[in-house]
Amino acid sequence: FIKEENKNDYVVFQHSFTEGFKERLTLETELHKAIKNKDFVLYFQPQIDIKNNQIIGFEALCRWEHSERGLVAPSEFIPLAEETGLIVELGEWVIREACQQNKKWQELGLPKVKVSVNLSAKQFLQRDLVHKIAQILEETGLEPQYFEIEITESMAMSNEKYIIETLNGFQNLGVNVALDDFGTGYSSLKYLSQFPLSKLKIDRLFIQNKTEQNKAIVKTIIHLSHSLNLKVIAEGVENEEELHFLNSEDCDEVQGHYFSKPVPNQEVLALFKKKISK
Ligand code: C2E
Ligand code: MG
Ligand code: MG
Ligand code: MG
């Protein structure tokens, strides 16, 4: 494998190592072992309230700490974890780790914020998901309002009735659900009125590719969110110009490299200090 070391970033493989049958088998075997040994780490990316510039949450993003390959990006292993069903065990580790971490920040006296976790389709279709998450919250002592779930539009497609049941379960538990990568999937507007969601996440595609059409789409998603009483957050904000545009269009929250890349737990404290003293 040819890899490029990227400062503060994971390694980028020029050949995706999911390519080819042999690589896939190797990867699958390694993934099994890694899950058993818990060779993963969560990075946290702050979510900022656009009006007062305060951190209001962190998205937890999973990386694989591979002994030879270094830090491996989720795009390299989440799809295989999903296919093989390993995602269920990995996903549970992610949820528990994120809750524990957030609870620890609270115990350090940091301002209380939310931690959000990405769920894959297979995880979301687990019959006991709501119960499992309720259990983890109780175990870790994190109050439900400080935990959030991110699902994507494509997941919402599969089994409407069951999805609504699960989402109602989360609502009863007091856990918020955000619709991730909004605008890139196949969602029907009907779902937005039927699903008890709390937030739309505008995909970074619309933020970074600043055509007139994309700007119009961003404005429309913001208005749509507010009309439906949902919060709206923009992903992938990388510069002042993008922030300014989103602020002028009344977007609620922002997330992106302009504020911070995802960072390991040890760097979260410094992020808080930076914001608090700003
Ligand atoms: P996502 O949930 O849409 O997460 C946002 C992705 O955008 C993250 O990539 C983040 O590092 C990246 N990002 C954030 N701000 C910027 C920016 O300003 N510019 C650019 N170019 N990128 C930005 P990451 O960490 O590589 O994760 C990729 C995807 O992998 C996530 O997309 C999510 O779908 C999935 N993923 C990550 N962790 C987990 C997990 O624990 N479970 C599951 N099921 N999926 C996960
Ligand atoms: Mg996400
Ligand atoms: Mg996203
Ligand atoms: Mg994405």
mmCIF file of C-alpha atoms and ligand atoms in Angstrom:
data_model
loop_
_atom_site.group_PDB
_atom_site.id
_atom_site.type_symbol
_atom_site.label_atom_id
_atom_site.label_comp_id
_atom_site.label_asym_id
_atom_site.label_seq_id
_atom_site.Cartn_x
_atom_site.Cartn_y
_atom_site.Cartn_z
ATOM 1 C CA PHE A 1 0.000 0.000 0.000
ATOM 2 C CA ILE A 2 1.182 3.457 -0.813
ATOM 3 C CA LYS A 3 0.194 5.833 1.908
ATOM 4 C CA GLU A 4 0.548 9.518 2.456
ATOM 5 C CA GLU A 5 0.999 10.783 5.973
ATOM 6 C CA ASN A 6 -1.237 13.759 6.487
ATOM 7 C CA LYS A 7 -0.581 15.929 9.508
ATOM 8 C CA ASN A 8 -3.450 15.672 12.021
ATOM 9 C CA ASP A 9 -5.236 13.377 9.681
ATOM 10 C CA TYR A 10 -5.522 9.716 9.003
ATOM 11 C CA VAL A 11 -3.525 7.976 6.320
ATOM 12 C CA VAL A 12 -4.915 8.213 2.833
ATOM 13 C CA PHE A 13 -4.614 5.023 0.825
ATOM 14 C CA GLN A 14 -4.054 5.574 -2.845
ATOM 15 C CA HIS A 15 -5.473 2.143 -3.496
ATOM 16 C CA SER A 16 -8.515 1.581 -1.390
ATOM 17 C CA PHE A 17 -7.699 -1.612 0.427
ATOM 18 C CA THR A 18 -11.200 -2.882 -0.039
ATOM 19 C CA GLU A 19 -10.167 -3.449 -3.673
ATOM 20 C CA GLY A 20 -9.809 -7.030 -4.706
ATOM 21 C CA PHE A 21 -10.895 -10.291 -3.175
ATOM 22 C CA LYS A 22 -7.702 -11.089 -1.267
ATOM 23 C CA GLU A 23 -7.533 -7.647 0.269
ATOM 24 C CA ARG A 24 -11.135 -7.945 1.248
ATOM 25 C CA LEU A 25 -10.568 -11.249 3.014
ATOM 26 C CA THR A 26 -7.525 -9.867 4.827
ATOM 27 C CA LEU A 27 -9.448 -6.794 5.810
ATOM 28 C CA GLU A 28 -12.367 -8.843 7.055
ATOM 29 C CA THR A 29 -10.122 -11.047 9.203
ATOM 30 C CA GLU A 30 -8.338 -7.994 10.566
ATOM 31 C CA LEU A 31 -11.593 -6.226 11.278
ATOM 32 C CA HIS A 32 -12.811 -9.212 13.308
ATOM 33 C CA LYS A 33 -9.648 -9.096 15.403
ATOM 34 C CA ALA A 34 -9.742 -5.325 15.759
ATOM 35 C CA ILE A 35 -13.277 -5.452 17.103
ATOM 36 C CA LYS A 36 -12.305 -8.125 19.578
ATOM 37 C CA ASN A 37 -9.281 -6.073 20.708
ATOM 38 C CA LYS A 38 -11.118 -2.736 20.512
ATOM 39 C CA ASP A 39 -8.463 -1.220 18.241
ATOM 40 C CA PHE A 40 -10.611 1.816 17.519
ATOM 41 C CA VAL A 41 -10.622 5.369 18.697
ATOM 42 C CA LEU A 42 -13.190 8.129 18.540
ATOM 43 C CA TYR A 43 -12.336 11.556 17.213
ATOM 44 C CA PHE A 44 -14.606 14.434 18.101
ATOM 45 C CA GLN A 45 -15.566 17.369 15.904
ATOM 46 C CA PRO A 46 -17.192 20.395 17.526
ATOM 47 C CA GLN A 47 -20.582 21.724 16.477
ATOM 48 C CA ILE A 48 -20.926 25.454 16.972
ATOM 49 C CA ASP A 49 -23.923 27.670 17.646
ATOM 50 C CA ILE A 50 -23.621 30.219 14.845
ATOM 51 C CA LYS A 51 -25.194 33.041 16.891
ATOM 52 C CA ASN A 52 -22.917 32.981 19.945
ATOM 53 C CA ASN A 53 -19.942 30.975 18.696
ATOM 54 C CA GLN A 54 -20.229 28.436 21.527
ATOM 55 C CA ILE A 55 -19.576 24.721 21.244
ATOM 56 C CA ILE A 56 -22.907 22.966 21.707
ATOM 57 C CA GLY A 57 -21.937 19.461 20.743
ATOM 58 C CA PHE A 58 -19.402 17.047 19.304
ATOM 59 C CA GLU A 59 -19.869 14.491 16.560
ATOM 60 C CA ALA A 60 -18.061 11.261 17.419
ATOM 61 C CA LEU A 61 -16.241 9.834 14.392
ATOM 62 C CA CYS A 62 -14.646 6.410 14.460
ATOM 63 C CA ARG A 63 -11.074 5.593 13.358
ATOM 64 C CA TRP A 64 -9.302 2.258 13.319
ATOM 65 C CA GLU A 65 -5.917 2.267 15.030
ATOM 66 C CA HIS A 66 -4.137 -0.239 12.838
ATOM 67 C CA SER A 67 -0.726 -1.483 13.987
ATOM 68 C CA GLU A 68 0.788 -1.304 10.490
ATOM 69 C CA ARG A 69 -1.447 0.964 8.494
ATOM 70 C CA GLY A 70 -1.860 3.716 11.053
ATOM 71 C CA LEU A 71 -5.139 5.538 11.614
ATOM 72 C CA VAL A 72 -7.656 4.223 9.102
ATOM 73 C CA ALA A 73 -10.617 6.318 7.906
ATOM 74 C CA PRO A 74 -14.187 5.105 8.417
ATOM 75 C CA SER A 75 -14.824 5.069 4.659
ATOM 76 C CA GLU A 76 -12.241 2.246 4.489
ATOM 77 C CA PHE A 77 -13.933 -0.079 6.966
ATOM 78 C CA ILE A 78 -17.506 0.985 7.819
ATOM 79 C CA PRO A 79 -18.932 -0.371 4.534
ATOM 80 C CA LEU A 80 -17.355 -3.800 5.167
ATOM 81 C CA ALA A 81 -18.361 -3.740 8.814
ATOM 82 C CA GLU A 82 -21.883 -3.056 7.604
ATOM 83 C CA GLU A 83 -21.852 -5.865 5.028
ATOM 84 C CA THR A 84 -20.518 -8.446 7.449
ATOM 85 C CA GLY A 85 -22.737 -7.419 10.347
ATOM 86 C CA LEU A 86 -19.671 -6.536 12.441
ATOM 87 C CA ILE A 87 -21.071 -3.011 12.586
ATOM 88 C CA VAL A 88 -23.484 -4.035 15.327
ATOM 89 C CA GLU A 89 -20.713 -4.788 17.806
ATOM 90 C CA LEU A 90 -18.528 -1.912 16.613
ATOM 91 C CA GLY A 91 -21.481 0.462 16.737
ATOM 92 C CA GLU A 92 -22.283 -0.508 20.291
ATOM 93 C CA TRP A 93 -18.677 0.195 21.275
ATOM 94 C CA VAL A 94 -18.922 3.619 19.582
ATOM 95 C CA ILE A 95 -22.115 4.486 21.460
ATOM 96 C CA ARG A 96 -20.750 3.404 24.841
ATOM 97 C CA GLU A 97 -17.407 5.148 24.291
ATOM 98 C CA ALA A 98 -19.088 8.399 23.180
ATOM 99 C CA CYS A 99 -21.406 8.404 26.206
ATOM 100 C CA GLN A 100 -18.569 7.636 28.620
ATOM 101 C CA GLN A 101 -16.411 10.357 27.143
ATOM 102 C CA ASN A 102 -19.155 12.976 27.332
ATOM 103 C CA LYS A 103 -19.884 12.029 30.928
ATOM 104 C CA LYS A 104 -16.184 12.453 31.751
ATOM 105 C CA TRP A 105 -16.106 15.939 30.214
ATOM 106 C CA GLN A 106 -19.103 16.849 32.374
ATOM 107 C CA GLU A 107 -17.348 15.494 35.444
ATOM 108 C CA LEU A 108 -14.348 17.693 34.611
ATOM 109 C CA GLY A 109 -16.699 20.663 34.910
ATOM 110 C CA LEU A 110 -16.807 21.511 31.211
ATOM 111 C CA PRO A 111 -19.972 23.127 29.835
ATOM 112 C CA LYS A 112 -22.551 20.418 29.116
ATOM 113 C CA VAL A 113 -22.763 19.574 25.420
ATOM 114 C CA LYS A 114 -24.258 16.871 23.252
ATOM 115 C CA VAL A 115 -22.354 14.007 21.714
ATOM 116 C CA SER A 116 -23.706 12.641 18.455
ATOM 117 C CA VAL A 117 -23.091 9.221 16.984
ATOM 118 C CA ASN A 118 -23.615 7.934 13.439
ATOM 119 C CA LEU A 119 -25.765 4.847 13.069
ATOM 120 C CA SER A 120 -25.625 2.532 10.090
ATOM 121 C CA ALA A 121 -28.695 0.956 8.513
ATOM 122 C CA LYS A 122 -28.067 -2.469 9.994
ATOM 123 C CA GLN A 123 -27.682 -1.010 13.461
ATOM 124 C CA PHE A 124 -30.835 0.968 13.080
ATOM 125 C CA LEU A 125 -32.808 -2.122 12.106
ATOM 126 C CA GLN A 126 -31.828 -3.978 15.281
ATOM 127 C CA ARG A 127 -34.954 -4.817 17.178
ATOM 128 C CA ASP A 128 -33.589 -3.914 20.596
ATOM 129 C CA LEU A 129 -31.762 -0.701 19.599
ATOM 130 C CA VAL A 130 -33.774 1.733 21.706
ATOM 131 C CA HIS A 131 -33.544 -0.560 24.710
ATOM 132 C CA LYS A 132 -29.797 -1.026 24.180
ATOM 133 C CA ILE A 133 -29.189 2.715 24.046
ATOM 134 C CA ALA A 134 -31.359 3.306 27.115
ATOM 135 C CA GLN A 135 -29.210 0.721 28.886
ATOM 136 C CA ILE A 136 -25.935 2.350 27.831
ATOM 137 C CA LEU A 137 -27.172 5.773 28.949
ATOM 138 C CA GLU A 138 -28.079 4.369 32.325
ATOM 139 C CA GLU A 139 -24.811 2.474 32.645
ATOM 140 C CA THR A 140 -22.697 5.527 31.810
ATOM 141 C CA GLY A 141 -24.898 7.989 33.694
ATOM 142 C CA LEU A 142 -25.238 10.314 30.702
ATOM 143 C CA GLU A 143 -28.572 12.114 30.560
ATOM 144 C CA PRO A 144 -30.429 11.432 27.271
ATOM 145 C CA GLN A 145 -30.549 15.091 26.216
ATOM 146 C CA TYR A 146 -26.745 14.994 25.889
ATOM 147 C CA PHE A 147 -26.833 12.145 23.418
ATOM 148 C CA GLU A 148 -27.860 12.403 19.776
ATOM 149 C CA ILE A 149 -28.192 9.985 16.887
ATOM 150 C CA GLU A 150 -27.417 10.662 13.237
ATOM 151 C CA ILE A 151 -29.188 8.633 10.600
ATOM 152 C CA THR A 152 -29.187 9.060 6.826
ATOM 153 C CA GLU A 153 -32.036 9.397 4.380
ATOM 154 C CA SER A 154 -31.383 6.044 2.730
ATOM 155 C CA MET A 155 -31.930 4.251 6.040
ATOM 156 C CA ALA A 156 -35.271 5.906 6.380
ATOM 157 C CA MET A 157 -36.396 4.237 3.167
ATOM 158 C CA SER A 158 -36.465 0.600 4.153
ATOM 159 C CA ASN A 159 -39.358 -0.043 6.488
ATOM 160 C CA GLU A 160 -41.406 3.016 7.170
ATOM 161 C CA LYS A 161 -43.600 1.678 9.934
ATOM 162 C CA TYR A 162 -40.738 0.159 11.849
ATOM 163 C CA ILE A 163 -38.598 3.299 11.455
ATOM 164 C CA ILE A 164 -41.369 5.458 12.907
ATOM 165 C CA GLU A 165 -41.707 3.067 15.834
ATOM 166 C CA THR A 166 -37.968 3.235 16.537
ATOM 167 C CA LEU A 167 -37.870 7.013 16.182
ATOM 168 C CA ASN A 168 -40.809 7.324 18.565
ATOM 169 C CA GLY A 169 -38.857 5.143 20.974
ATOM 170 C CA PHE A 170 -35.956 7.593 20.869
ATOM 171 C CA GLN A 171 -38.275 10.532 21.307
ATOM 172 C CA ASN A 172 -39.811 8.922 24.402
ATOM 173 C CA LEU A 173 -36.322 8.276 25.716
ATOM 174 C CA GLY A 174 -35.428 11.956 25.224
ATOM 175 C CA VAL A 175 -32.753 11.270 22.610
ATOM 176 C CA ASN A 176 -32.681 13.592 19.580
ATOM 177 C CA VAL A 177 -32.266 12.329 16.047
ATOM 178 C CA ALA A 178 -30.596 14.268 13.219
ATOM 179 C CA LEU A 179 -30.913 13.470 9.515
ATOM 180 C CA ASP A 180 -27.325 13.397 8.188
ATOM 181 C CA ASP A 181 -26.066 14.227 4.664
ATOM 182 C CA PHE A 182 -29.430 15.786 3.941
ATOM 183 C CA GLY A 183 -30.110 16.398 0.276
ATOM 184 C CA THR A 184 -27.912 13.632 -1.102
ATOM 185 C CA GLY A 185 -30.147 10.606 -0.528
ATOM 186 C CA TYR A 186 -33.520 9.506 -1.772
ATOM 187 C CA SER A 187 -35.713 10.820 0.949
ATOM 188 C CA SER A 188 -39.254 11.792 0.337
ATOM 189 C CA LEU A 189 -40.519 15.020 1.879
ATOM 190 C CA LYS A 190 -43.327 12.922 3.310
ATOM 191 C CA TYR A 191 -40.837 11.443 5.789
ATOM 192 C CA LEU A 192 -39.931 14.853 7.142
ATOM 193 C CA SER A 193 -43.481 15.365 8.313
ATOM 194 C CA GLN A 194 -43.899 11.809 9.622
ATOM 195 C CA PHE A 195 -40.613 11.191 11.377
ATOM 196 C CA PRO A 196 -39.981 12.683 14.811
ATOM 197 C CA LEU A 197 -36.632 14.289 13.955
ATOM 198 C CA SER A 198 -34.960 17.232 15.635
ATOM 199 C CA LYS A 199 -32.362 18.386 13.124
ATOM 200 C CA LEU A 200 -31.326 18.378 9.475
ATOM 201 C CA LYS A 201 -27.629 18.271 8.588
ATOM 202 C CA ILE A 202 -26.973 19.924 5.235
ATOM 203 C CA ASP A 203 -24.416 17.844 3.340
ATOM 204 C CA ARG A 204 -21.073 19.504 2.770
ATOM 205 C CA LEU A 205 -21.465 19.044 -0.975
ATOM 206 C CA PHE A 206 -23.899 21.977 -1.027
ATOM 207 C CA ILE A 207 -21.655 24.124 1.164
ATOM 208 C CA GLN A 208 -18.375 23.574 -0.623
ATOM 209 C CA ASN A 209 -19.527 23.619 -4.210
ATOM 210 C CA LYS A 210 -20.758 27.200 -4.216
ATOM 211 C CA THR A 211 -22.843 27.392 -7.354
ATOM 212 C CA GLU A 212 -25.936 29.599 -7.450
ATOM 213 C CA GLN A 213 -28.023 26.418 -7.516
ATOM 214 C CA ASN A 214 -26.369 25.039 -4.392
ATOM 215 C CA LYS A 215 -26.779 28.328 -2.567
ATOM 216 C CA ALA A 216 -30.470 28.253 -3.443
ATOM 217 C CA ILE A 217 -30.673 24.671 -2.143
ATOM 218 C CA VAL A 218 -28.973 25.616 1.135
ATOM 219 C CA LYS A 219 -31.387 28.515 1.666
ATOM 220 C CA THR A 220 -34.319 26.238 0.916
ATOM 221 C CA ILE A 221 -33.148 23.542 3.357
ATOM 222 C CA ILE A 222 -32.736 26.151 6.099
ATOM 223 C CA HIS A 223 -36.243 27.533 5.484
ATOM 224 C CA LEU A 224 -37.692 24.032 5.250
ATOM 225 C CA SER A 225 -36.105 23.069 8.579
ATOM 226 C CA HIS A 226 -37.438 26.107 10.369
ATOM 227 C CA SER A 227 -40.907 25.697 8.880
ATOM 228 C CA LEU A 228 -40.954 22.166 10.263
ATOM 229 C CA ASN A 229 -39.619 23.303 13.655
ATOM 230 C CA LEU A 230 -36.323 21.524 13.121
ATOM 231 C CA LYS A 231 -32.836 22.803 13.850
ATOM 232 C CA VAL A 232 -30.436 22.930 10.935
ATOM 233 C CA ILE A 233 -26.670 22.441 10.888
ATOM 234 C CA ALA A 234 -24.273 22.842 7.966
ATOM 235 C CA GLU A 235 -21.424 20.347 7.566
ATOM 236 C CA GLY A 236 -18.049 20.973 5.979
ATOM 237 C CA VAL A 237 -17.730 24.693 6.709
ATOM 238 C CA GLU A 238 -14.138 25.495 5.784
ATOM 239 C CA ASN A 239 -13.919 29.283 5.569
ATOM 240 C CA GLU A 240 -15.231 32.659 6.656
ATOM 241 C CA GLU A 241 -17.165 33.201 3.441
ATOM 242 C CA GLU A 242 -19.196 30.027 3.942
ATOM 243 C CA LEU A 243 -19.824 30.894 7.585
ATOM 244 C CA HIS A 244 -20.943 34.389 6.652
ATOM 245 C CA PHE A 245 -23.377 33.086 4.044
ATOM 246 C CA LEU A 246 -24.865 30.548 6.479
ATOM 247 C CA ASN A 247 -25.190 33.177 9.186
ATOM 248 C CA SER A 248 -26.940 35.603 6.854
ATOM 249 C CA GLU A 249 -29.340 32.812 5.874
ATOM 250 C CA ASP A 250 -30.154 32.106 9.533
ATOM 251 C CA CYS A 251 -28.589 28.629 9.782
ATOM 252 C CA ASP A 252 -28.508 27.498 13.451
ATOM 253 C CA GLU A 253 -25.294 25.527 13.743
ATOM 254 C CA VAL A 254 -22.077 24.847 11.858
ATOM 255 C CA GLN A 255 -19.439 22.148 11.805
ATOM 256 C CA GLY A 256 -16.258 21.954 9.755
ATOM 257 C CA HIS A 257 -12.535 22.469 9.403
ATOM 258 C CA TYR A 258 -12.947 26.248 9.764
ATOM 259 C CA PHE A 259 -13.525 25.620 13.480
ATOM 260 C CA SER A 260 -11.730 22.353 13.956
ATOM 261 C CA LYS A 261 -11.018 19.025 12.346
ATOM 262 C CA PRO A 262 -12.162 16.012 14.359
ATOM 263 C CA VAL A 263 -9.715 15.700 17.287
ATOM 264 C CA PRO A 264 -8.814 12.961 19.770
ATOM 265 C CA ASN A 265 -10.226 13.191 23.280
ATOM 266 C CA GLN A 266 -7.029 14.724 24.706
ATOM 267 C CA GLU A 267 -7.513 17.780 22.475
ATOM 268 C CA VAL A 268 -11.152 18.394 23.330
ATOM 269 C CA LEU A 269 -10.286 20.300 26.502
ATOM 270 C CA ALA A 270 -8.134 22.740 24.547
ATOM 271 C CA LEU A 271 -11.016 23.367 22.128
ATOM 272 C CA PHE A 272 -13.293 24.295 25.009
ATOM 273 C CA LYS A 273 -10.681 26.655 26.461
ATOM 274 C CA LYS A 274 -10.166 28.341 23.120
ATOM 275 C CA LYS A 275 -13.900 28.957 22.703
ATOM 276 C CA ILE A 276 -14.568 29.977 26.266
ATOM 277 C CA SER A 277 -11.893 32.660 26.211
ATOM 278 C CA LYS A 278 -12.856 33.954 22.767
HETATM 279 P P1 C2E B 1 -20.507 12.048 8.328
HETATM 280 O O1 C2E B 1 -21.290 11.518 9.464
HETATM 281 O O2 C2E B 1 -21.227 12.859 7.330
HETATM 282 O O3 C2E B 1 -19.310 12.852 8.991
HETATM 283 C C1 C2E B 1 -18.752 14.019 8.464
HETATM 284 C C2 C2E B 1 -17.458 13.730 7.734
HETATM 285 O O4 C2E B 1 -16.995 14.934 7.149
HETATM 286 C C3 C2E B 1 -16.318 13.270 8.653
HETATM 287 O O5 C2E B 1 -15.480 12.396 7.896
HETATM 288 C C4 C2E B 1 -15.575 14.578 8.934
HETATM 289 O O6 C2E B 1 -14.222 14.387 9.294
HETATM 290 C C5 C2E B 1 -15.691 15.241 7.579
HETATM 291 N N1 C2E B 1 -15.562 16.699 7.694
HETATM 292 C C6 C2E B 1 -15.982 17.490 8.696
HETATM 293 N N2 C2E B 1 -15.744 18.797 8.447
HETATM 294 C C7 C2E B 1 -15.160 18.835 7.225
HETATM 295 C C8 C2E B 1 -14.675 19.914 6.387
HETATM 296 O O7 C2E B 1 -14.736 21.099 6.731
HETATM 297 N N3 C2E B 1 -14.144 19.567 5.184
HETATM 298 C C9 C2E B 1 -14.067 18.264 4.767
HETATM 299 N N4 C2E B 1 -13.526 18.013 3.570
HETATM 300 N N5 C2E B 1 -14.514 17.228 5.529
HETATM 301 C C10 C2E B 1 -15.059 17.514 6.737
HETATM 302 P P2 C2E B 1 -14.981 11.004 8.498
HETATM 303 O O8 C2E B 1 -14.625 11.161 9.928
HETATM 304 O O9 C2E B 1 -13.964 10.472 7.546
HETATM 305 O O10 C2E B 1 -16.278 10.104 8.433
HETATM 306 C C11 C2E B 1 -16.863 9.770 7.200
HETATM 307 C C12 C2E B 1 -18.183 9.069 7.371
HETATM 308 O O11 C2E B 1 -17.997 7.803 8.005
HETATM 309 C C13 C2E B 1 -19.151 9.822 8.279
HETATM 310 O O12 C2E B 1 -19.786 10.827 7.538
HETATM 311 C C14 C2E B 1 -20.078 8.702 8.691
HETATM 312 O O13 C2E B 1 -21.045 8.471 7.693
HETATM 313 C C15 C2E B 1 -19.146 7.503 8.745
HETATM 314 N N6 C2E B 1 -18.790 7.210 10.148
HETATM 315 C C16 C2E B 1 -17.824 7.744 10.913
HETATM 316 N N7 C2E B 1 -17.829 7.200 12.153
HETATM 317 C C17 C2E B 1 -18.834 6.298 12.176
HETATM 318 C C18 C2E B 1 -19.357 5.395 13.164
HETATM 319 O O14 C2E B 1 -18.919 5.330 14.324
HETATM 320 N N8 C2E B 1 -20.409 4.599 12.792
HETATM 321 C C19 C2E B 1 -20.967 4.647 11.525
HETATM 322 N N9 C2E B 1 -21.984 3.856 11.236
HETATM 323 N N10 C2E B 1 -20.493 5.489 10.575
HETATM 324 C C20 C2E B 1 -19.447 6.300 10.890
HETATM 325 MG MG MG B 2 -22.590 12.295 10.742
HETATM 326 MG MG MG B 3 -22.710 14.059 7.122
HETATM 327 MG MG MG B 4 -21.154 11.550 5.040
#
